[in-house]
Amino acid sequence: MKNSLKEKIAEQLKRAKIEHEFIVLPEDLPSDSLSHVRYLGIAIKEAVPTILYRTEKGLIAAQRCMDSMIDEEKLKKLAGAKQLTFATKKDLEELGLESGYVPLMGLNIPYYTDRRVLELKKAYGGSGSKVFNLKISPHELVKINKAILGEFTKITTEASMKVDSKIQVYSGTRATGRLHLGNYLGAVKGYIELQQKYSCVYSVVDLHAITTPYDKDQLSQNTLNVVMDYLSAGLNTEKSFIEVQSLVPQHMELAYYLGTLYPVSRLEDLPTYKEKKAQFPKYINIGLLYYPVLMAADILLYKASLVPVGVDQEPHLEVTREIARNFNREYGETFPEPHRFATPGEYVPSLTGEGKMSKTKEGSYINLVDNKDTIKQKIARVVTDSGGPGELPKSGSVANLLKLVELFQGKETAEEYKKLYQVSGIKYQVIKSNLSEAIFKELMPIQEKRKKLEENPGEVKEMLFEHAKKLRKLAQETVDEVKEKMGFFK
Ligand code: TYM
């Protein structure tokens, strides 16, 4: 959305001498109203989302307190309309808007406001810019919009429950073994940061794990191992849902529906598909091709808008956004277009000097469960050069080693080493020893927690089944909505 709409609104409010406030929002805040409510620390009722509808007479805007649901029959009556459907993505584009960012005012269409909004001291809503919230007196708002007032909402406990259980963040890791430093820094650290602020689902994606060769006798244990690593690293089962993907079969059902909205040729072009094809030439299966569609279904199943993943997953997120866009265009506004949440470790390089740290590349990784000696041995094996003085290598194992120094010992230490390399030369033995210590220092508390968890795998399993039960319920809501919108028999 262009900032000019916010400026137009600011100008209009200034001219009318209406008291108001534009509150700055973080750029990574998801577009849904609940995220705004949480961030602003206001009551759900005080948030006033503006919903755009298409009627046979044109577009209209409806405003209500967020703790209530619109009764579309009543709204139709108030607006004198025979037909009422959600505005399409194209409608929003024509108004110069992005979905999820509809402003409280400033659109040249009729406004309808539910009378409960007037009970508020202040209303909070869209401002015409993603990074600002508009706070305004509801009486002034209604006046400036020349809004038609009416009663067209119902407050149900079901509505507020739905709001409370709304998921905003989704991410997952394949069940291919233990987590390594790449998974930890690129993804899990982001999971932990986000669980403080948002409703999150963190999954172990075992359905994705079977798209490349795997051992059926190990799959279940590998799944549990990733969960154990999640919990040891700091995921909190009170704050986040931990999902075993195959326990929520709705992922597969939604993936099938969404697959009909995406061309095969685009999937064949994706870098991860090409890499895996080259790596496992005898195992090129339909599941592998379908991998990004299933990933899109994972995220969209819960309508999550923020996805903490490493930079390698960006092409898959682009597919997810395209699929969401295609669905919304064909069947009406349903899914948000999710974005990546990046951490400082969004790309952890391989110890071998080539590419990223990866489970499938032997010698490239350090696991979260590696002990001090193993870490020391792995770091010792990193191939180094004479250590300068001279020009600093931009890629390869020395550059990767210094990147790890930056991630575990801080930018300053890494910069110091880089300068020394250029001016007087560095001694790798000391650097490697300090780096190994720093890595182990970060991993030690994780490993201690893991030992305790391992004493009671039954409890962890029970939690997973509990969480799956709740998640299946949430997931079914989306599947039902999608089936209805796609016109299936009911
Ligand atoms: P996977 O299992 O390969 O990796 C799990 C997470 O770890 C991140 N990661 C890295 N980050 C930085 N540097 C590295 N060297 C590194 N290696 C791995 C990945 O970016 C990822 O965040 N397709 C996904 C799994 C998935 C998923 C989803 C993720 C399935 N459905 C829905 C998010 C949302 C994958 O293969 O991750």
GROMACS .gro file of C-alpha atoms in nm, residues 33-34 36-37 40 42-51 61-68 70 100-105 111-127 133-139 141-142 145 152-153:
model
   59
   33SER     CA    1  -0.621  -0.754   1.361
   34LEU     CA    2  -0.538  -0.990   1.649
   36HIS     CA    3  -0.240  -0.554   1.625
   37VAL     CA    4  -0.452  -0.600   1.937
   40LEU     CA    5  -0.110  -0.237   2.110
   42ILE     CA    6  -0.582  -0.303   2.385
   43ALA     CA    7  -0.903  -0.497   2.442
   44ILE     CA    8  -1.029  -0.701   2.144
   45LYS     CA    9  -1.345  -0.488   2.143
   46GLU     CA   10  -1.144  -0.168   2.084
   47ALA     CA   11  -1.008  -0.295   1.754
   48VAL     CA   12  -1.234  -0.190   1.468
   49PRO     CA   13  -1.157  -0.380   1.149
   50THR     CA   14  -1.302  -0.248   0.825
   51ILE     CA   15  -1.434  -0.525   0.600
   61ALA     CA   16  -1.719  -0.087   0.391
   62ALA     CA   17  -1.849  -0.238   0.716
   63GLN     CA   18  -1.703  -0.158   1.058
   64ARG     CA   19  -1.759  -0.343   1.382
   65CYS     CA   20  -1.594  -0.412   1.717
   66MET     CA   21  -1.362  -0.707   1.675
   67ASP     CA   22  -1.523  -0.913   1.953
   68SER     CA   23  -1.831  -0.956   1.737
   70ILE     CA   24  -2.100  -0.956   1.117
  100GLY     CA   25  -0.537  -0.702   0.560
  101TYR     CA   26  -0.464  -0.328   0.546
  102VAL     CA   27  -0.798  -0.159   0.497
  103PRO     CA   28  -0.803   0.190   0.655
  104LEU     CA   29  -1.072   0.315   0.892
  105MET     CA   30  -1.154   0.602   0.656
  111TYR     CA   31  -1.945   0.315   0.514
  112TYR     CA   32  -2.172   0.114   0.747
  113THR     CA   33  -2.081   0.115   1.116
  114ASP     CA   34  -2.220  -0.111   1.385
  115ARG     CA   35  -2.367   0.094   1.669
  116ARG     CA   36  -2.156  -0.089   1.933
  117VAL     CA   37  -1.850   0.094   1.795
  118LEU     CA   38  -1.990   0.414   1.948
  119GLU     CA   39  -1.964   0.259   2.297
  120LEU     CA   40  -1.584   0.282   2.270
  121LYS     CA   41  -1.378   0.573   2.397
  122LYS     CA   42  -1.128   0.523   2.115
  123ALA     CA   43  -1.132   0.303   1.808
  124TYR     CA   44  -0.814   0.146   1.669
  125GLY     CA   45  -0.785   0.043   1.307
  126GLY     CA   46  -0.606   0.068   0.972
  127SER     CA   47  -0.441   0.395   0.873
  133ASN     CA   48  -0.237   0.220   1.336
  134LEU     CA   49  -0.498   0.494   1.353
  135LYS     CA   50  -0.649   0.579   1.692
  136ILE     CA   51  -0.955   0.801   1.679
  137SER     CA   52  -1.280   0.883   1.860
  138PRO     CA   53  -1.555   0.663   1.711
  139HIS     CA   54  -1.800   0.956   1.704
  141LEU     CA   55  -1.493   0.859   1.274
  142VAL     CA   56  -1.858   0.805   1.198
  145ASN     CA   57  -1.709   0.880   0.702
  152PHE     CA   58  -2.558  -0.584   1.221
  153THR     CA   59  -2.335  -0.789   1.449
   0.00000   0.00000   0.00000
